[in-house]
PDB file of C-alpha atoms in Angstrom:
ATOM      1  CA  MET A   1      25.831-107.898   8.891  1.00  0.00           C
ATOM      2  CA  VAL A   2      22.615-106.161   7.864  1.00  0.00           C
ATOM      3  CA  SER A   3      19.868-108.594   6.705  1.00  0.00           C
ATOM      4  CA  PHE A   4      19.463-110.048   3.298  1.00  0.00           C
ATOM      5  CA  ASN A   5      16.334-108.976   1.214  1.00  0.00           C
ATOM      6  CA  LYS A   6      15.378-111.324  -1.630  1.00  0.00           C
ATOM      7  CA  PHE A   7      14.244-110.099  -5.035  1.00  0.00           C
ATOM      8  CA  ASP A   8      11.053-112.000  -5.670  1.00  0.00           C
ATOM      9  CA  SER A   9      12.146-113.154  -9.143  1.00  0.00           C
ATOM     10  CA  PHE A  10      15.204-114.807  -7.745  1.00  0.00           C
ATOM     11  CA  VAL A  11      13.364-117.925  -6.661  1.00  0.00           C
ATOM     12  CA  GLU A  12      11.908-118.450 -10.024  1.00  0.00           C
ATOM     13  CA  ALA A  13      15.219-117.741 -11.758  1.00  0.00           C
ATOM     14  CA  LEU A  14      16.804-120.412  -9.599  1.00  0.00           C
ATOM     15  CA  ALA A  15      14.198-122.966 -10.579  1.00  0.00           C
ATOM     16  CA  GLU A  16      14.589-122.174 -14.302  1.00  0.00           C
ATOM     17  CA  LYS A  17      18.402-122.428 -14.534  1.00  0.00           C
ATOM     18  CA  VAL A  18      19.147-118.728 -14.744  1.00  0.00           C
ATOM     19  CA  HIS A  19      21.605-118.928 -11.873  1.00  0.00           C
ATOM     20  CA  ASN A  20      24.550-121.167 -11.203  1.00  0.00           C
ATOM     21  CA  LEU A  21      25.586-119.758  -7.912  1.00  0.00           C
ATOM     22  CA  GLN A  22      28.659-121.960  -7.745  1.00  0.00           C
ATOM     23  CA  SER A  23      30.466-120.485 -10.734  1.00  0.00           C
ATOM     24  CA  ASP A  24      28.548-117.544 -12.168  1.00  0.00           C
ATOM     25  CA  THR A  25      30.137-114.049 -11.763  1.00  0.00           C
ATOM     26  CA  LEU A  26      28.393-112.496  -8.759  1.00  0.00           C
ATOM     27  CA  ARG A  27      28.817-108.792  -8.239  1.00  0.00           C
ATOM     28  CA  VAL A  28      27.889-106.266  -5.525  1.00  0.00           C
ATOM     29  CA  ALA A  29      26.678-102.838  -6.588  1.00  0.00           C
ATOM     30  CA  LEU A  30      26.017 -99.749  -4.560  1.00  0.00           C
ATOM     31  CA  THR A  31      23.074 -97.395  -4.984  1.00  0.00           C
ATOM     32  CA  ASN A  32      21.200 -94.730  -3.078  1.00  0.00           C
ATOM     33  CA  THR A  33      17.876 -95.671  -4.719  1.00  0.00           C
ATOM     34  CA  PRO A  34      15.706 -98.087  -2.782  1.00  0.00           C
ATOM     35  CA  PRO A  35      15.477-101.415  -4.707  1.00  0.00           C
ATOM     36  CA  SER A  36      12.043-102.926  -5.124  1.00  0.00           C
ATOM     37  CA  SER A  37      11.427-106.656  -4.445  1.00  0.00           C
ATOM     38  CA  ALA A  38       9.699-106.722  -7.870  1.00  0.00           C
ATOM     39  CA  ASP A  39      12.895-105.806  -9.756  1.00  0.00           C
ATOM     40  CA  THR A  40      14.265-108.561 -11.923  1.00  0.00           C
ATOM     41  CA  GLY A  41      17.540-107.419 -13.635  1.00  0.00           C
ATOM     42  CA  PHE A  42      20.167-105.052 -12.700  1.00  0.00           C
ATOM     43  CA  LEU A  43      19.491-101.619 -14.414  1.00  0.00           C
ATOM     44  CA  PRO A  44      22.310 -99.151 -13.454  1.00  0.00           C
ATOM     45  CA  GLY A  45      20.906 -96.651 -15.971  1.00  0.00           C
ATOM     46  CA  SER A  46      17.457 -96.398 -14.338  1.00  0.00           C
ATOM     47  CA  SER A  47      16.319 -98.417 -11.289  1.00  0.00           C
ATOM     48  CA  HIS A  48      19.740 -98.966  -9.662  1.00  0.00           C
ATOM     49  CA  PRO A  49      21.891 -95.905 -10.418  1.00  0.00           C
ATOM     50  CA  PRO A  50      25.398 -95.787  -9.057  1.00  0.00           C
ATOM     51  CA  PRO A  51      26.263 -93.258  -6.335  1.00  0.00           C
ATOM     52  CA  ALA A  52      26.287 -89.627  -7.676  1.00  0.00           C
ATOM     53  CA  SER A  53      29.964 -89.528  -6.955  1.00  0.00           C
ATOM     54  CA  ALA A  54      31.708 -92.677  -7.905  1.00  0.00           C
ATOM     55  CA  SER A  55      35.440 -92.146  -7.881  1.00  0.00           C
ATOM     56  CA  GLY A  56      37.059 -95.568  -8.167  1.00  0.00           C
ATOM     57  CA  TYR A  57      33.619 -97.331  -7.951  1.00  0.00           C
ATOM     58  CA  SER A  58      32.377-100.177 -10.074  1.00  0.00           C
ATOM     59  CA  PRO A  59      30.151-103.223  -9.276  1.00  0.00           C
ATOM     60  CA  THR A  60      32.667-105.576  -7.723  1.00  0.00           C
ATOM     61  CA  GLN A  61      33.074-109.325  -7.878  1.00  0.00           C
ATOM     62  CA  SER A  62      32.254-111.447  -4.808  1.00  0.00           C
ATOM     63  CA  THR A  63      34.172-114.604  -5.007  1.00  0.00           C
ATOM     64  CA  GLN A  64      32.393-117.784  -4.020  1.00  0.00           C
ATOM     65  CA  SER A  65      34.164-120.141  -1.532  1.00  0.00           C
ATOM     66  CA  SER A  66      31.380-122.635  -1.051  1.00  0.00           C
ATOM     67  CA  SER A  67      28.061-123.457  -2.654  1.00  0.00           C
ATOM     68  CA  ALA A  68      26.783-126.525  -1.015  1.00  0.00           C
ATOM     69  CA  GLN A  69      23.970-128.146   0.988  1.00  0.00           C
ATOM     70  CA  ALA A  70      24.084-130.031   4.295  1.00  0.00           C
ATOM     71  CA  GLY A  71      21.053-131.769   5.659  1.00  0.00           C
ATOM     72  CA  GLY A  72      18.905-130.140   2.970  1.00  0.00           C
ATOM     73  CA  THR A  73      19.929-126.538   3.663  1.00  0.00           C
ATOM     74  CA  TYR A  74      21.856-124.877   0.930  1.00  0.00           C
ATOM     75  CA  LYS A  75      24.421-122.189   1.824  1.00  0.00           C
ATOM     76  CA  LEU A  76      26.374-119.739  -0.431  1.00  0.00           C
ATOM     77  CA  VAL A  77      29.563-118.480   1.137  1.00  0.00           C
ATOM     78  CA  SER A  78      31.405-115.748  -0.608  1.00  0.00           C
ATOM     79  CA  GLY A  79      34.187-113.279   0.081  1.00  0.00           C
ATOM     80  CA  ASP A  80      34.016-109.787   1.562  1.00  0.00           C
ATOM     81  CA  VAL A  81      33.705-107.005  -1.035  1.00  0.00           C
ATOM     82  CA  ILE A  82      35.540-103.787  -0.369  1.00  0.00           C
ATOM     83  CA  PHE A  83      34.920-100.528  -2.096  1.00  0.00           C
ATOM     84  CA  THR A  84      37.678 -97.856  -1.862  1.00  0.00           C
ATOM     85  CA  ALA A  85      37.108 -94.270  -2.844  1.00  0.00           C
ATOM     86  CA  SER A  86      40.072 -93.305  -5.091  1.00  0.00           C
ATOM     87  CA  GLY A  87      40.642 -89.755  -6.428  1.00  0.00           C
ATOM     88  CA  GLY A  88      37.399 -88.464  -4.849  1.00  0.00           C
ATOM     89  CA  GLN A  89      34.248 -89.529  -3.120  1.00  0.00           C
ATOM     90  CA  ILE A  90      31.973 -92.574  -3.476  1.00  0.00           C
ATOM     91  CA  GLY A  91      28.439 -91.700  -2.392  1.00  0.00           C
ATOM     92  CA  PRO A  92      25.935 -91.277  -1.262  1.00  0.00           C
ATOM     93  CA  PHE A  93      24.789 -94.866  -1.143  1.00  0.00           C
ATOM     94  CA  ARG A  94      22.551 -96.831   1.237  1.00  0.00           C
ATOM     95  CA  TYR A  95      21.919-100.112  -0.478  1.00  0.00           C
ATOM     96  CA  ALA A  96      24.192-102.949  -1.584  1.00  0.00           C
ATOM     97  CA  ILE A  97      22.704-105.136  -4.406  1.00  0.00           C
ATOM     98  CA  MET A  98      23.907-108.562  -5.472  1.00  0.00           C
ATOM     99  CA  LEU A  99      23.549-109.368  -9.068  1.00  0.00           C
ATOM    100  CA  ASN A 100      24.505-112.214 -11.442  1.00  0.00           C
ATOM    101  CA  ASP A 101      26.731-110.746 -14.099  1.00  0.00           C
ATOM    102  CA  THR A 102      26.830-114.023 -16.039  1.00  0.00           C
ATOM    103  CA  ALA A 103      23.050-114.289 -16.358  1.00  0.00           C
ATOM    104  CA  THR A 104      21.652-112.901 -19.588  1.00  0.00           C
ATOM    105  CA  ASN A 105      19.847-109.946 -18.089  1.00  0.00           C
ATOM    106  CA  ASP A 106      22.212-109.564 -14.993  1.00  0.00           C
ATOM    107  CA  GLU A 107      19.367-111.014 -12.868  1.00  0.00           C
ATOM    108  CA  LEU A 108      19.150-109.882  -9.262  1.00  0.00           C
ATOM    109  CA  ILE A 109      19.613-111.959  -6.235  1.00  0.00           C
ATOM    110  CA  GLY A 110      19.132-109.777  -3.175  1.00  0.00           C
ATOM    111  CA  TRP A 111      19.922-106.491  -1.386  1.00  0.00           C
ATOM    112  CA  TRP A 112      21.013-105.104   1.896  1.00  0.00           C
ATOM    113  CA  ASP A 113      19.807-101.821   3.451  1.00  0.00           C
ATOM    114  CA  TYR A 114      22.515-100.080   5.601  1.00  0.00           C
ATOM    115  CA  GLY A 115      19.957 -97.821   7.190  1.00  0.00           C
ATOM    116  CA  SER A 116      21.311 -94.469   6.089  1.00  0.00           C
ATOM    117  CA  SER A 117      23.194 -92.963   3.272  1.00  0.00           C
ATOM    118  CA  ILE A 118      26.999 -93.365   3.354  1.00  0.00           C
ATOM    119  CA  THR A 119      29.685 -91.332   1.575  1.00  0.00           C
ATOM    120  CA  LEU A 120      33.296 -92.345   1.471  1.00  0.00           C
ATOM    121  CA  GLU A 121      35.972 -89.633   1.189  1.00  0.00           C
ATOM    122  CA  ASP A 122      39.114 -90.264  -0.850  1.00  0.00           C
ATOM    123  CA  GLY A 123      41.052 -93.213   0.638  1.00  0.00           C
ATOM    124  CA  GLU A 124      38.196 -94.533   2.661  1.00  0.00           C
ATOM    125  CA  THR A 125      36.727 -97.958   2.253  1.00  0.00           C
ATOM    126  CA  PHE A 126      33.297 -99.562   2.699  1.00  0.00           C
ATOM    127  CA  THR A 127      33.304-103.284   3.476  1.00  0.00           C
ATOM    128  CA  PHE A 128      30.429-105.500   2.404  1.00  0.00           C
ATOM    129  CA  ASP A 129      30.655-108.081   5.148  1.00  0.00           C
ATOM    130  CA  ALA A 130      29.945-111.535   3.791  1.00  0.00           C
ATOM    131  CA  ASP A 131      29.172-113.769   6.629  1.00  0.00           C
ATOM    132  CA  ALA A 132      31.708-116.669   6.458  1.00  0.00           C
ATOM    133  CA  ILE A 133      29.664-118.802   8.882  1.00  0.00           C
ATOM    134  CA  ASN A 134      26.080-118.455   7.771  1.00  0.00           C
ATOM    135  CA  GLY A 135      26.856-117.477   4.187  1.00  0.00           C
ATOM    136  CA  ILE A 136      25.382-114.728   2.088  1.00  0.00           C
ATOM    137  CA  LEU A 137      22.124-116.656   1.666  1.00  0.00           C
ATOM    138  CA  GLN A 138      20.632-119.905   2.654  1.00  0.00           C
ATOM    139  CA  LEU A 139      17.922-122.015   0.921  1.00  0.00           C
ATOM    140  CA  THR A 140      15.764-124.539   2.772  1.00  0.00           C
TER     141      THR A 140
ATOM    142  CA  MET B   1      52.118 -95.056  27.507  1.00  0.00           C
ATOM    143  CA  SER B   2      53.088 -92.989  24.495  1.00  0.00           C
ATOM    144  CA  ASP B   3      55.332 -95.944  23.526  1.00  0.00           C
ATOM    145  CA  ILE B   4      52.254 -98.206  23.350  1.00  0.00           C
ATOM    146  CA  LYS B   5      50.378 -95.614  21.386  1.00  0.00           C
ATOM    147  CA  ALA B   6      53.248 -95.317  18.885  1.00  0.00           C
ATOM    148  CA  GLN B   7      53.386 -99.060  18.568  1.00  0.00           C
ATOM    149  CA  LEU B   8      49.691 -99.295  17.905  1.00  0.00           C
ATOM    150  CA  GLU B   9      49.985 -96.637  15.214  1.00  0.00           C
ATOM    151  CA  GLN B  10      52.881 -98.536  13.750  1.00  0.00           C
ATOM    152  CA  MET B  11      50.776-101.731  13.776  1.00  0.00           C
ATOM    153  CA  LYS B  12      48.035 -99.969  11.921  1.00  0.00           C
ATOM    154  CA  ASN B  13      50.473 -98.791   9.281  1.00  0.00           C
ATOM    155  CA  LEU B  14      51.626-102.403   8.964  1.00  0.00           C
ATOM    156  CA  GLN B  15      47.971-103.479   8.488  1.00  0.00           C
ATOM    157  CA  ARG B  16      47.484-100.775   5.853  1.00  0.00           C
ATOM    158  CA  ALA B  17      50.588-101.955   4.070  1.00  0.00           C
ATOM    159  CA  ARG B  18      49.408-105.546   4.215  1.00  0.00           C
ATOM    160  CA  PHE B  19      45.974-104.422   2.786  1.00  0.00           C
ATOM    161  CA  HIS B  20      47.689-102.708  -0.109  1.00  0.00           C
ATOM    162  CA  GLU B  21      49.829-105.858  -0.675  1.00  0.00           C
ATOM    163  CA  LEU B  22      46.729-108.030  -0.812  1.00  0.00           C
ATOM    164  CA  ASP B  23      45.082-105.496  -3.146  1.00  0.00           C
ATOM    165  CA  THR B  24      47.979-105.964  -5.618  1.00  0.00           C
ATOM    166  CA  GLN B  25      47.659-109.749  -5.312  1.00  0.00           C
ATOM    167  CA  ARG B  26      43.905-109.638  -5.872  1.00  0.00           C
ATOM    168  CA  ASN B  27      44.302-107.342  -8.940  1.00  0.00           C
ATOM    169  CA  ALA B  28      46.905-109.610 -10.387  1.00  0.00           C
ATOM    170  CA  ILE B  29      44.533-112.644 -10.041  1.00  0.00           C
ATOM    171  CA  LEU B  30      41.575-110.736 -11.457  1.00  0.00           C
ATOM    172  CA  ALA B  31      43.692-109.569 -14.486  1.00  0.00           C
ATOM    173  CA  VAL B  32      44.024-113.229 -15.393  1.00  0.00           C
ATOM    174  CA  SER B  33      40.529-114.510 -14.496  1.00  0.00           C
ATOM    175  CA  GLY B  34      38.491-111.403 -15.465  1.00  0.00           C
ATOM    176  CA  PRO B  35      39.111-111.886 -19.339  1.00  0.00           C
ATOM    177  CA  ILE B  36      38.093-115.542 -18.979  1.00  0.00           C
ATOM    178  CA  ARG B  37      34.923-114.663 -17.072  1.00  0.00           C
ATOM    179  CA  ALA B  38      34.118-111.888 -19.636  1.00  0.00           C
ATOM    180  CA  GLU B  39      34.572-114.307 -22.617  1.00  0.00           C
ATOM    181  CA  ARG B  40      32.431-117.003 -20.860  1.00  0.00           C
ATOM    182  CA  ASP B  41      29.747-114.530 -19.876  1.00  0.00           C
ATOM    183  CA  ALA B  42      29.625-112.976 -23.329  1.00  0.00           C
ATOM    184  CA  ASN B  43      28.905-116.371 -24.935  1.00  0.00           C
ATOM    185  CA  ILE B  44      26.940-118.006 -22.095  1.00  0.00           C
ATOM    186  CA  ASP B  45      23.790-118.709 -24.091  1.00  0.00           C
ATOM    187  CA  ASP B  46      25.785-120.570 -26.795  1.00  0.00           C
ATOM    188  CA  LEU B  47      28.033-122.765 -24.664  1.00  0.00           C
ATOM    189  CA  THR B  48      27.625-126.443 -24.437  1.00  0.00           C
ATOM    190  CA  PRO B  49      27.714-127.866 -20.869  1.00  0.00           C
ATOM    191  CA  ARG B  50      31.203-129.265 -21.615  1.00  0.00           C
ATOM    192  CA  GLN B  51      32.422-125.804 -22.830  1.00  0.00           C
ATOM    193  CA  ARG B  52      30.931-124.156 -19.823  1.00  0.00           C
ATOM    194  CA  ALA B  53      32.667-126.648 -17.495  1.00  0.00           C
ATOM    195  CA  GLU B  54      35.946-125.921 -19.244  1.00  0.00           C
ATOM    196  CA  TYR B  55      35.574-122.258 -18.689  1.00  0.00           C
ATOM    197  CA  ASP B  56      34.546-122.788 -14.998  1.00  0.00           C
ATOM    198  CA  ALA B  57      37.635-124.942 -14.462  1.00  0.00           C
ATOM    199  CA  ARG B  58      39.968-122.339 -15.950  1.00  0.00           C
ATOM    200  CA  ILE B  59      38.452-119.592 -13.779  1.00  0.00           C
ATOM    201  CA  LYS B  60      38.699-121.774 -10.695  1.00  0.00           C
ATOM    202  CA  GLU B  61      42.382-122.430 -11.372  1.00  0.00           C
ATOM    203  CA  ALA B  62      43.055-118.779 -12.076  1.00  0.00           C
ATOM    204  CA  GLU B  63      41.241-117.678  -8.860  1.00  0.00           C
ATOM    205  CA  GLN B  64      42.977-120.039  -6.432  1.00  0.00           C
ATOM    206  CA  GLY B  65      43.560-118.251  -3.282  1.00  0.00           C
ATOM    207  CA  LEU B  66      41.324-115.260  -4.124  1.00  0.00           C
ATOM    208  CA  TYR B  67      38.644-115.981  -1.563  1.00  0.00           C
ATOM    209  CA  GLU B  68      41.406-116.186   1.201  1.00  0.00           C
ATOM    210  CA  ILE B  69      42.689-112.811   0.007  1.00  0.00           C
ATOM    211  CA  GLU B  70      39.248-111.305   0.154  1.00  0.00           C
ATOM    212  CA  VAL B  71      38.708-112.629   3.669  1.00  0.00           C
ATOM    213  CA  GLU B  72      42.050-111.216   4.939  1.00  0.00           C
ATOM    214  CA  ARG B  73      41.355-107.879   3.192  1.00  0.00           C
ATOM    215  CA  GLY B  74      37.981-107.800   5.029  1.00  0.00           C
ATOM    216  CA  GLU B  75      39.613-108.585   8.352  1.00  0.00           C
ATOM    217  CA  LEU B  76      42.095-105.861   7.948  1.00  0.00           C
ATOM    218  CA  ALA B  77      39.451-103.278   6.865  1.00  0.00           C
ATOM    219  CA  ARG B  78      37.424-104.163   9.993  1.00  0.00           C
ATOM    220  CA  ALA B  79      40.480-103.878  12.239  1.00  0.00           C
ATOM    221  CA  LEU B  80      41.280-100.480  10.754  1.00  0.00           C
ATOM    222  CA  ARG B  81      37.818 -99.035  11.267  1.00  0.00           C
ATOM    223  CA  GLY B  82      37.720 -95.768  13.155  1.00  0.00           C
ATOM    224  CA  PRO B  83      35.187 -94.594  15.675  1.00  0.00           C
ATOM    225  CA  ASP B  84      32.928 -93.371  12.858  1.00  0.00           C
ATOM    226  CA  GLY B  85      32.904 -96.846  11.308  1.00  0.00           C
ATOM    227  CA  LYS B  86      34.972 -95.848   8.307  1.00  0.00           C
ATOM    228  CA  THR B  87      38.288 -97.493   7.326  1.00  0.00           C
ATOM    229  CA  ARG B  88      41.089 -95.255   6.307  1.00  0.00           C
ATOM    230  CA  LEU B  89      43.836 -96.727   4.208  1.00  0.00           C
ATOM    231  CA  ARG B  90      46.221 -93.776   4.559  1.00  0.00           C
ATOM    232  CA  PRO B  91      47.921 -92.851   7.799  1.00  0.00           C
ATOM    233  CA  ALA B  92      45.915 -90.173   9.664  1.00  0.00           C
TER     234      ALA B  92
END
């Protein structure tokens, strides 16, 4: 899986009870616009626009399986998220963004850069691979 | 040799069918849990800790098995990836 990039505000939001990573609704969104580590909330109308073609696309829930620490290291394990183009294309997109849909301002958690823009044709899928062993993110 | 190729193609079609079956199961679960999540999230700032816990418990119950479905869908999508890295859910 490509590497996780943290939004700077995420650490403060964690410390100030914005996130409950065990039970909040976490979603993965796709965009072709580079996220900035200074971004704080999900803004699909400006900073984080959806792909220009978005047939069958919407930010999609990632279901938590485990939110726990062992030996002082916290790990969030969550399910794979699959986007399927339906009735047309989805794309282009290069970045996957994880946001907290429960939090008041849809606060951002992190993003992943896939290196180049991707476009799905009708019937094709893109899989956001959530690492079942190391989790989506770890906190030490 | 062509028998093996035919069998492999048949296996891919079975994997596609299983993917669609899991999709249906996932959608059925989300049809139940989604409205509960939406209601909780719309009122999140006004919920007492007890109310929040009640919502979370209802969501957890409704979404039993969902993670396993998402993992299996992911495995199938990866197995069906073509040489270009894309997964096609319809027979070629």
